[in-house]
mmCIF file of C-alpha atoms in Angstrom:
data_model
loop_
_atom_site.group_PDB
_atom_site.id
_atom_site.type_symbol
_atom_site.label_atom_id
_atom_site.label_comp_id
_atom_site.label_asym_id
_atom_site.label_seq_id
_atom_site.Cartn_x
_atom_site.Cartn_y
_atom_site.Cartn_z
ATOM 1 C CA UNK A 252 -7.000 124.304 280.876
ATOM 2 C CA UNK A 253 -3.548 125.340 282.425
ATOM 3 C CA UNK A 254 -2.662 126.431 286.196
ATOM 4 C CA UNK A 255 -0.028 128.915 286.759
ATOM 5 C CA UNK A 256 2.803 127.789 288.863
ATOM 6 C CA UNK A 257 3.877 130.825 290.247
ATOM 7 C CA UNK A 258 0.407 132.355 291.485
ATOM 8 C CA UNK A 259 -2.924 130.570 292.161
ATOM 9 C CA UNK A 260 -4.746 131.313 288.825
ATOM 10 C CA UNK A 261 -6.139 128.998 285.880
ATOM 11 C CA UNK A 262 -6.455 129.724 282.550
ATOM 12 C CA UNK A 263 -9.285 128.155 280.359
ATOM 13 C CA UNK A 264 -9.455 127.868 276.864
ATOM 14 C CA UNK A 265 -12.992 128.037 275.157
ATOM 15 C CA UNK A 266 -15.121 127.070 272.065
ATOM 16 C CA UNK A 267 -16.255 130.689 271.972
ATOM 17 C CA UNK A 268 -12.683 131.901 270.704
ATOM 18 C CA UNK A 269 -11.973 133.385 274.218
ATOM 19 C CA UNK A 270 -9.319 132.584 276.979
ATOM 20 C CA UNK A 271 -10.811 132.966 280.395
ATOM 21 C CA UNK A 272 -8.216 134.017 283.317
ATOM 22 C CA UNK A 273 -9.698 132.914 286.479
ATOM 23 C CA UNK A 274 -8.244 133.692 290.414
ATOM 24 C CA UNK A 275 -8.055 129.892 291.925
ATOM 25 C CA UNK A 276 -8.230 131.129 295.362
ATOM 26 C CA UNK A 277 -11.621 133.008 295.400
ATOM 27 C CA UNK A 278 -12.747 131.369 291.835
ATOM 28 C CA UNK A 279 -13.160 134.843 290.702
ATOM 29 C CA UNK A 280 -12.769 135.893 286.902
ATOM 30 C CA UNK A 281 -10.150 138.321 286.267
ATOM 31 C CA UNK A 282 -9.988 138.905 282.586
ATOM 32 C CA UNK A 283 -10.996 137.691 279.204
ATOM 33 C CA UNK A 284 -8.311 137.533 276.358
ATOM 34 C CA UNK A 285 -9.518 137.480 272.802
ATOM 35 C CA UNK A 286 -7.591 137.170 269.683
ATOM 36 C CA UNK A 287 -8.275 134.146 268.109
ATOM 37 C CA UNK A 288 -10.869 133.225 265.089
ATOM 38 C CA UNK A 289 -12.354 130.004 266.026
ATOM 39 C CA UNK A 290 -12.103 127.539 268.799
ATOM 40 C CA UNK A 291 -8.990 127.650 271.322
ATOM 41 C CA UNK A 292 -7.999 123.783 271.554
ATOM 42 C CA UNK A 293 -4.863 124.152 273.804
ATOM 43 C CA UNK A 294 -3.434 126.383 276.469
ATOM 44 C CA UNK A 295 0.203 126.577 278.260
ATOM 45 C CA UNK A 296 1.750 128.572 280.902
ATOM 46 C CA UNK A 297 5.534 129.126 281.049
ATOM 47 C CA UNK A 298 7.081 128.254 284.113
ATOM 48 C CA UNK A 299 7.957 131.737 284.973
ATOM 49 C CA UNK A 300 4.053 132.553 284.302
ATOM 50 C CA UNK A 301 5.020 135.450 282.227
ATOM 51 C CA UNK A 302 3.950 133.863 279.171
ATOM 52 C CA UNK A 303 0.755 132.189 277.833
ATOM 53 C CA UNK A 304 0.817 130.044 274.458
ATOM 54 C CA UNK A 305 -2.431 128.963 272.971
ATOM 55 C CA UNK A 306 -3.277 127.285 269.771
ATOM 56 C CA UNK A 307 -6.794 127.575 267.778
ATOM 57 C CA UNK A 308 -8.838 125.844 265.200
ATOM 58 C CA UNK A 309 -8.023 129.013 263.131
ATOM 59 C CA UNK A 310 -4.600 127.360 262.740
ATOM 60 C CA UNK A 311 -2.686 129.972 264.547
ATOM 61 C CA UNK A 312 -0.846 130.052 267.600
ATOM 62 C CA UNK A 313 -0.610 133.090 269.915
ATOM 63 C CA UNK A 314 1.601 133.783 272.751
ATOM 64 C CA UNK A 315 0.516 136.240 275.323
ATOM 65 C CA UNK A 316 2.907 138.163 277.828
ATOM 66 C CA UNK A 317 2.334 139.696 281.022
ATOM 67 C CA UNK A 318 2.752 143.295 281.615
ATOM 68 C CA UNK A 319 3.460 145.389 284.462
ATOM 69 C CA UNK A 320 0.764 147.208 283.859
ATOM 70 C CA UNK A 321 -1.921 147.072 287.107
ATOM 71 C CA UNK A 322 -5.169 145.272 286.200
ATOM 72 C CA UNK A 323 -8.378 146.911 287.834
ATOM 73 C CA UNK A 324 -11.255 144.090 288.266
ATOM 74 C CA UNK A 325 -13.527 146.888 288.243
ATOM 75 C CA UNK A 326 -12.239 148.233 284.878
ATOM 76 C CA UNK A 327 -12.592 144.583 283.812
ATOM 77 C CA UNK A 328 -16.169 144.290 284.790
ATOM 78 C CA UNK A 329 -17.153 147.225 283.589
ATOM 79 C CA UNK A 330 -16.158 146.507 280.059
ATOM 80 C CA UNK A 331 -17.984 143.179 280.543
ATOM 81 C CA UNK A 332 -21.112 144.967 281.076
ATOM 82 C CA UNK A 333 -20.633 146.949 278.199
ATOM 83 C CA UNK A 334 -20.059 144.264 275.725
ATOM 84 C CA UNK A 335 -22.976 142.384 277.622
ATOM 85 C CA UNK A 336 -25.335 145.718 276.845
ATOM 86 C CA UNK A 337 -24.072 145.634 273.211
ATOM 87 C CA UNK A 338 -24.999 142.101 272.778
ATOM 88 C CA UNK A 339 -28.397 142.558 274.222
ATOM 89 C CA UNK A 340 -28.721 145.500 272.188
ATOM 90 C CA UNK A 341 -28.167 143.395 268.837
ATOM 91 C CA UNK A 342 -30.115 140.561 270.155
ATOM 92 C CA UNK A 343 -33.234 142.606 270.899
ATOM 93 C CA UNK A 344 -35.441 141.921 267.915
ATOM 94 C CA UNK A 345 -38.684 143.901 269.165
ATOM 95 C CA UNK A 346 -39.525 147.526 269.060
ATOM 96 C CA UNK A 347 -42.265 148.809 270.793
ATOM 97 C CA UNK A 348 -43.938 152.004 268.945
ATOM 98 C CA UNK A 349 -46.804 153.852 271.034
ATOM 99 C CA UNK A 350 -50.106 153.965 268.625
ATOM 100 C CA UNK A 351 -48.642 150.511 266.814
ATOM 101 C CA UNK A 352 -50.456 147.460 266.059
ATOM 102 C CA UNK A 353 -47.909 145.146 265.579
ATOM 103 C CA UNK A 354 -50.193 141.932 264.380
ATOM 104 C CA UNK A 355 -51.472 144.352 261.370
ATOM 105 C CA UNK A 356 -48.179 145.843 260.280
ATOM 106 C CA UNK A 357 -45.319 144.457 258.443
ATOM 107 C CA UNK A 358 -41.924 144.498 260.633
ATOM 108 C CA UNK A 359 -39.471 146.997 260.668
ATOM 109 C CA UNK A 360 -36.204 145.989 258.553
ATOM 110 C CA UNK A 361 -34.165 147.404 261.266
ATOM 111 C CA UNK A 362 -33.322 146.701 264.720
ATOM 112 C CA UNK A 363 -31.588 148.539 267.556
ATOM 113 C CA UNK A 364 -27.956 147.932 267.535
ATOM 114 C CA UNK A 365 -24.746 149.910 268.623
ATOM 115 C CA UNK A 366 -24.900 151.378 264.921
ATOM 116 C CA UNK A 367 -28.201 152.833 265.658
ATOM 117 C CA UNK A 368 -27.203 154.199 269.368
ATOM 118 C CA UNK A 369 -24.190 155.723 267.746
ATOM 119 C CA UNK A 370 -25.924 157.283 264.977
ATOM 120 C CA UNK A 371 -28.289 158.809 267.433
ATOM 121 C CA UNK A 372 -25.466 160.103 269.103
ATOM 122 C CA UNK A 373 -23.912 161.598 266.224
ATOM 123 C CA UNK A 374 -27.422 163.262 265.443
ATOM 124 C CA UNK A 375 -27.746 164.993 268.987
ATOM 125 C CA UNK A 376 -24.341 166.394 268.652
ATOM 126 C CA UNK A 377 -25.179 168.042 265.409
ATOM 127 C CA UNK A 378 -28.294 169.312 267.102
ATOM 128 C CA UNK A 379 -26.317 170.684 270.140
ATOM 129 C CA UNK A 380 -24.005 172.222 267.360
ATOM 130 C CA UNK A 381 -27.180 173.590 265.946
ATOM 131 C CA UNK A 382 -28.589 174.880 269.088
ATOM 132 C CA UNK A 383 -24.948 176.552 269.804
ATOM 133 C CA UNK A 384 -24.922 178.365 266.819
ATOM 134 C CA UNK A 385 -28.619 179.502 267.102
ATOM 135 C CA UNK A 386 -28.093 181.206 270.516
ATOM 136 C CA UNK A 387 -24.934 182.846 269.386
ATOM 137 C CA UNK A 388 -26.714 184.090 266.372
ATOM 138 C CA UNK A 389 -29.593 185.222 268.643
ATOM 139 C CA UNK A 390 -27.030 187.075 271.199
ATOM 140 C CA UNK A 391 -25.326 188.688 268.152
ATOM 141 C CA UNK A 392 -28.669 190.360 267.130
ATOM 142 C CA UNK A 393 -29.378 191.417 270.444
ATOM 143 C CA UNK A 394 -26.080 193.259 270.522
ATOM 144 C CA UNK A 395 -26.366 194.623 267.149
ATOM 145 C CA UNK A 396 -29.619 196.630 268.568
ATOM 146 C CA UNK A 397 -27.561 198.384 271.091
ATOM 147 C CA UNK A 398 -24.347 198.325 269.128
ATOM 148 C CA UNK A 399 -24.358 198.430 265.231
ATOM 149 C CA UNK A 400 -20.805 197.761 265.066
ATOM 150 C CA UNK A 401 -20.813 194.577 267.133
ATOM 151 C CA UNK A 402 -18.609 191.821 265.610
ATOM 152 C CA UNK A 403 -20.255 188.497 264.522
ATOM 153 C CA UNK A 404 -19.707 185.592 266.360
ATOM 154 C CA UNK A 405 -17.352 183.011 265.431
ATOM 155 C CA UNK A 406 -18.483 179.850 263.873
ATOM 156 C CA UNK A 407 -17.978 176.388 265.016
ATOM 157 C CA UNK A 408 -15.104 174.920 263.944
ATOM 158 C CA UNK A 409 -16.974 172.255 262.204
ATOM 159 C CA UNK A 410 -19.327 174.280 260.229
ATOM 160 C CA UNK A 411 -16.425 176.512 259.303
ATOM 161 C CA UNK A 412 -14.508 173.551 257.832
ATOM 162 C CA UNK A 413 -17.409 172.210 256.183
ATOM 163 C CA UNK A 414 -18.516 175.505 254.950
ATOM 164 C CA UNK A 415 -22.210 175.051 255.740
ATOM 165 C CA UNK A 416 -24.960 176.402 257.780
ATOM 166 C CA UNK A 417 -25.899 174.561 261.061
ATOM 167 C CA UNK A 418 -29.004 173.210 259.803
ATOM 168 C CA UNK A 419 -27.418 171.785 256.823
ATOM 169 C CA UNK A 420 -25.072 170.052 259.207
ATOM 170 C CA UNK A 421 -27.521 168.613 260.881
ATOM 171 C CA UNK A 422 -29.349 167.374 257.629
ATOM 172 C CA UNK A 423 -26.096 165.888 256.567
ATOM 173 C CA UNK A 424 -25.604 163.730 259.380
ATOM 174 C CA UNK A 425 -29.054 162.515 259.060
ATOM 175 C CA UNK A 426 -28.709 161.643 255.494
ATOM 176 C CA UNK A 427 -25.430 159.863 256.385
ATOM 177 C CA UNK A 428 -27.635 157.292 258.506
ATOM 178 C CA UNK A 429 -28.256 154.101 256.609
ATOM 179 C CA UNK A 430 -31.873 154.000 255.707
ATOM 180 C CA UNK A 431 -32.529 150.747 257.372
ATOM 181 C CA UNK A 432 -31.346 152.201 260.747
ATOM 182 C CA UNK A 433 -32.978 155.687 260.465
ATOM 183 C CA UNK A 434 -36.087 154.911 262.313
ATOM 184 C CA UNK A 435 -34.511 152.966 265.242
ATOM 185 C CA UNK A 436 -31.882 155.962 265.485
ATOM 186 C CA UNK A 437 -34.812 158.504 265.756
ATOM 187 C CA UNK A 438 -36.473 156.259 268.119
ATOM 188 C CA UNK A 439 -33.569 156.555 270.433
ATOM 189 C CA UNK A 440 -33.481 159.977 270.807
ATOM 190 C CA UNK A 441 -34.851 162.129 273.653
ATOM 191 C CA UNK A 442 -38.238 164.105 273.119
ATOM 192 C CA UNK A 443 -36.243 167.479 273.434
ATOM 193 C CA UNK A 444 -34.137 166.717 270.608
ATOM 194 C CA UNK A 445 -37.237 165.633 268.444
ATOM 195 C CA UNK A 446 -38.470 169.357 269.213
ATOM 196 C CA UNK A 447 -35.518 170.668 267.449
ATOM 197 C CA UNK A 448 -35.585 168.017 264.400
ATOM 198 C CA UNK A 449 -39.355 169.208 264.063
ATOM 199 C CA UNK A 450 -38.311 172.849 263.728
ATOM 200 C CA UNK A 451 -35.433 171.712 261.304
ATOM 201 C CA UNK A 452 -38.030 169.543 259.272
ATOM 202 C CA UNK A 453 -40.061 172.428 258.441
ATOM 203 C CA UNK A 454 -37.087 174.556 257.330
ATOM 204 C CA UNK A 455 -35.591 172.139 254.846
ATOM 205 C CA UNK A 456 -39.094 171.326 253.567
ATOM 206 C CA UNK A 457 -39.783 175.017 252.893
ATOM 207 C CA UNK A 458 -36.475 175.054 251.014
ATOM 208 C CA UNK A 459 -37.289 171.907 249.210
ATOM 209 C CA UNK A 460 -34.294 170.058 250.713
ATOM 210 C CA UNK A 461 -34.037 166.046 250.901
ATOM 211 C CA UNK A 462 -38.023 166.107 250.526
ATOM 212 C CA UNK A 463 -38.575 162.244 250.897
ATOM 213 C CA UNK A 464 -35.833 162.031 253.573
ATOM 214 C CA UNK A 465 -37.748 165.088 255.465
ATOM 215 C CA UNK A 466 -41.203 163.468 254.781
ATOM 216 C CA UNK A 467 -40.146 159.913 256.055
ATOM 217 C CA UNK A 468 -38.721 161.501 259.001
ATOM 218 C CA UNK A 469 -41.852 163.851 259.694
ATOM 219 C CA UNK A 470 -44.398 160.958 259.313
ATOM 220 C CA UNK A 471 -42.280 158.790 261.775
ATOM 221 C CA UNK A 472 -41.726 161.138 264.176
ATOM 222 C CA UNK A 473 -45.440 162.100 264.116
ATOM 223 C CA UNK A 474 -46.671 158.485 264.607
ATOM 224 C CA UNK A 475 -44.320 157.449 267.647
ATOM 225 C CA UNK A 476 -44.453 161.103 269.618
ATOM 226 C CA UNK A 477 -47.903 162.064 268.783
ATOM 227 C CA UNK A 478 -49.273 162.287 272.192
ATOM 228 C CA UNK A 479 -46.299 164.261 273.327
ATOM 229 C CA UNK A 480 -46.563 166.523 270.358
ATOM 230 C CA UNK A 481 -50.075 167.348 270.598
ATOM 231 C CA UNK A 482 -49.624 168.114 274.353
ATOM 232 C CA UNK A 483 -46.736 170.640 273.737
ATOM 233 C CA UNK A 484 -48.109 174.081 273.016
ATOM 234 C CA UNK A 485 -44.529 175.164 271.776
ATOM 235 C CA UNK A 486 -44.832 172.810 268.865
ATOM 236 C CA UNK A 487 -48.519 173.925 267.711
ATOM 237 C CA UNK A 488 -47.483 176.657 265.213
ATOM 238 C CA UNK A 489 -44.578 174.327 264.116
ATOM 239 C CA UNK A 490 -46.766 171.540 263.517
ATOM 240 C CA UNK A 491 -49.307 173.744 261.612
ATOM 241 C CA UNK A 492 -46.532 175.061 259.404
ATOM 242 C CA UNK A 493 -45.260 171.753 259.059
ATOM 243 C CA UNK A 494 -48.483 170.328 257.471
ATOM 244 C CA UNK A 495 -49.091 173.147 255.455
ATOM 245 C CA UNK A 496 -45.529 172.760 254.128
ATOM 246 C CA UNK A 497 -45.470 169.034 253.668
ATOM 247 C CA UNK A 498 -48.558 169.180 251.450
ATOM 248 C CA UNK A 499 -47.232 171.711 249.369
ATOM 249 C CA UNK A 500 -44.032 170.248 248.666
ATOM 250 C CA UNK A 501 -45.357 166.697 247.942
ATOM 251 C CA UNK A 502 -47.861 168.075 245.563
ATOM 252 C CA UNK A 503 -45.181 169.566 243.705
ATOM 253 C CA UNK A 504 -42.844 166.485 243.567
ATOM 254 C CA UNK A 505 -46.118 164.184 242.628
ATOM 255 C CA UNK A 506 -46.914 166.816 239.873
ATOM 256 C CA UNK A 507 -43.028 166.455 238.755
ATOM 257 C CA UNK A 508 -42.874 162.740 238.948
ATOM 258 C CA UNK A 509 -46.418 162.349 237.388
ATOM 259 C CA UNK A 510 -47.813 160.454 240.463
ATOM 260 C CA UNK A 511 -51.913 160.089 240.780
#
């Protein structure tokens, strides 16, 4: 540890590779400095208090310079809370799925982490794009009934760039999720996004797109959200169609592969 001669603050070196800055008067944590890859053994402050030198077990010496940028303690606390939340997600080992008996089934290989949360966010963003395109197409069809010369709507910039449809874009996003993180990512999604995914799964299976992936998502979502799906009258026709389509497509795949 080292005490700043210019103001009442203390810098503590730690074995967790971090440097902690404390207010000596209020015993309040100000900020955490990270940069070393192993334990920080030594710390020293210049006479002016503008520079801090640290040495670490990673055989490096770092010099930290005080800047004129204002330090907002509330922002620092918010950053610390976000980091703590991220660590709690990574440390979480259990996933509670309604209707599942953990004693009789093997554990899932994946676990909730920031990667699964980010993957879920990407899926939600893709579904929002799909919803926007669907709404614009419906408005265009209504406009055409009144005026046959009505111009078509502008496509979303992502869809124009990739030159794909909105539904294919959602499928592409889901395909990019790691298989070990897919179920956890789907589990994070709010139910109103699940409704859109079920509609899209039916569409993808009808066109025989990524059959294995679609079946995996379908079975998982039906198992996890069974009670909500059954209670939702809007999804009745979708589930009936999905049931029929899935059986037909899986039978075709079995015939091609030669499974019994």
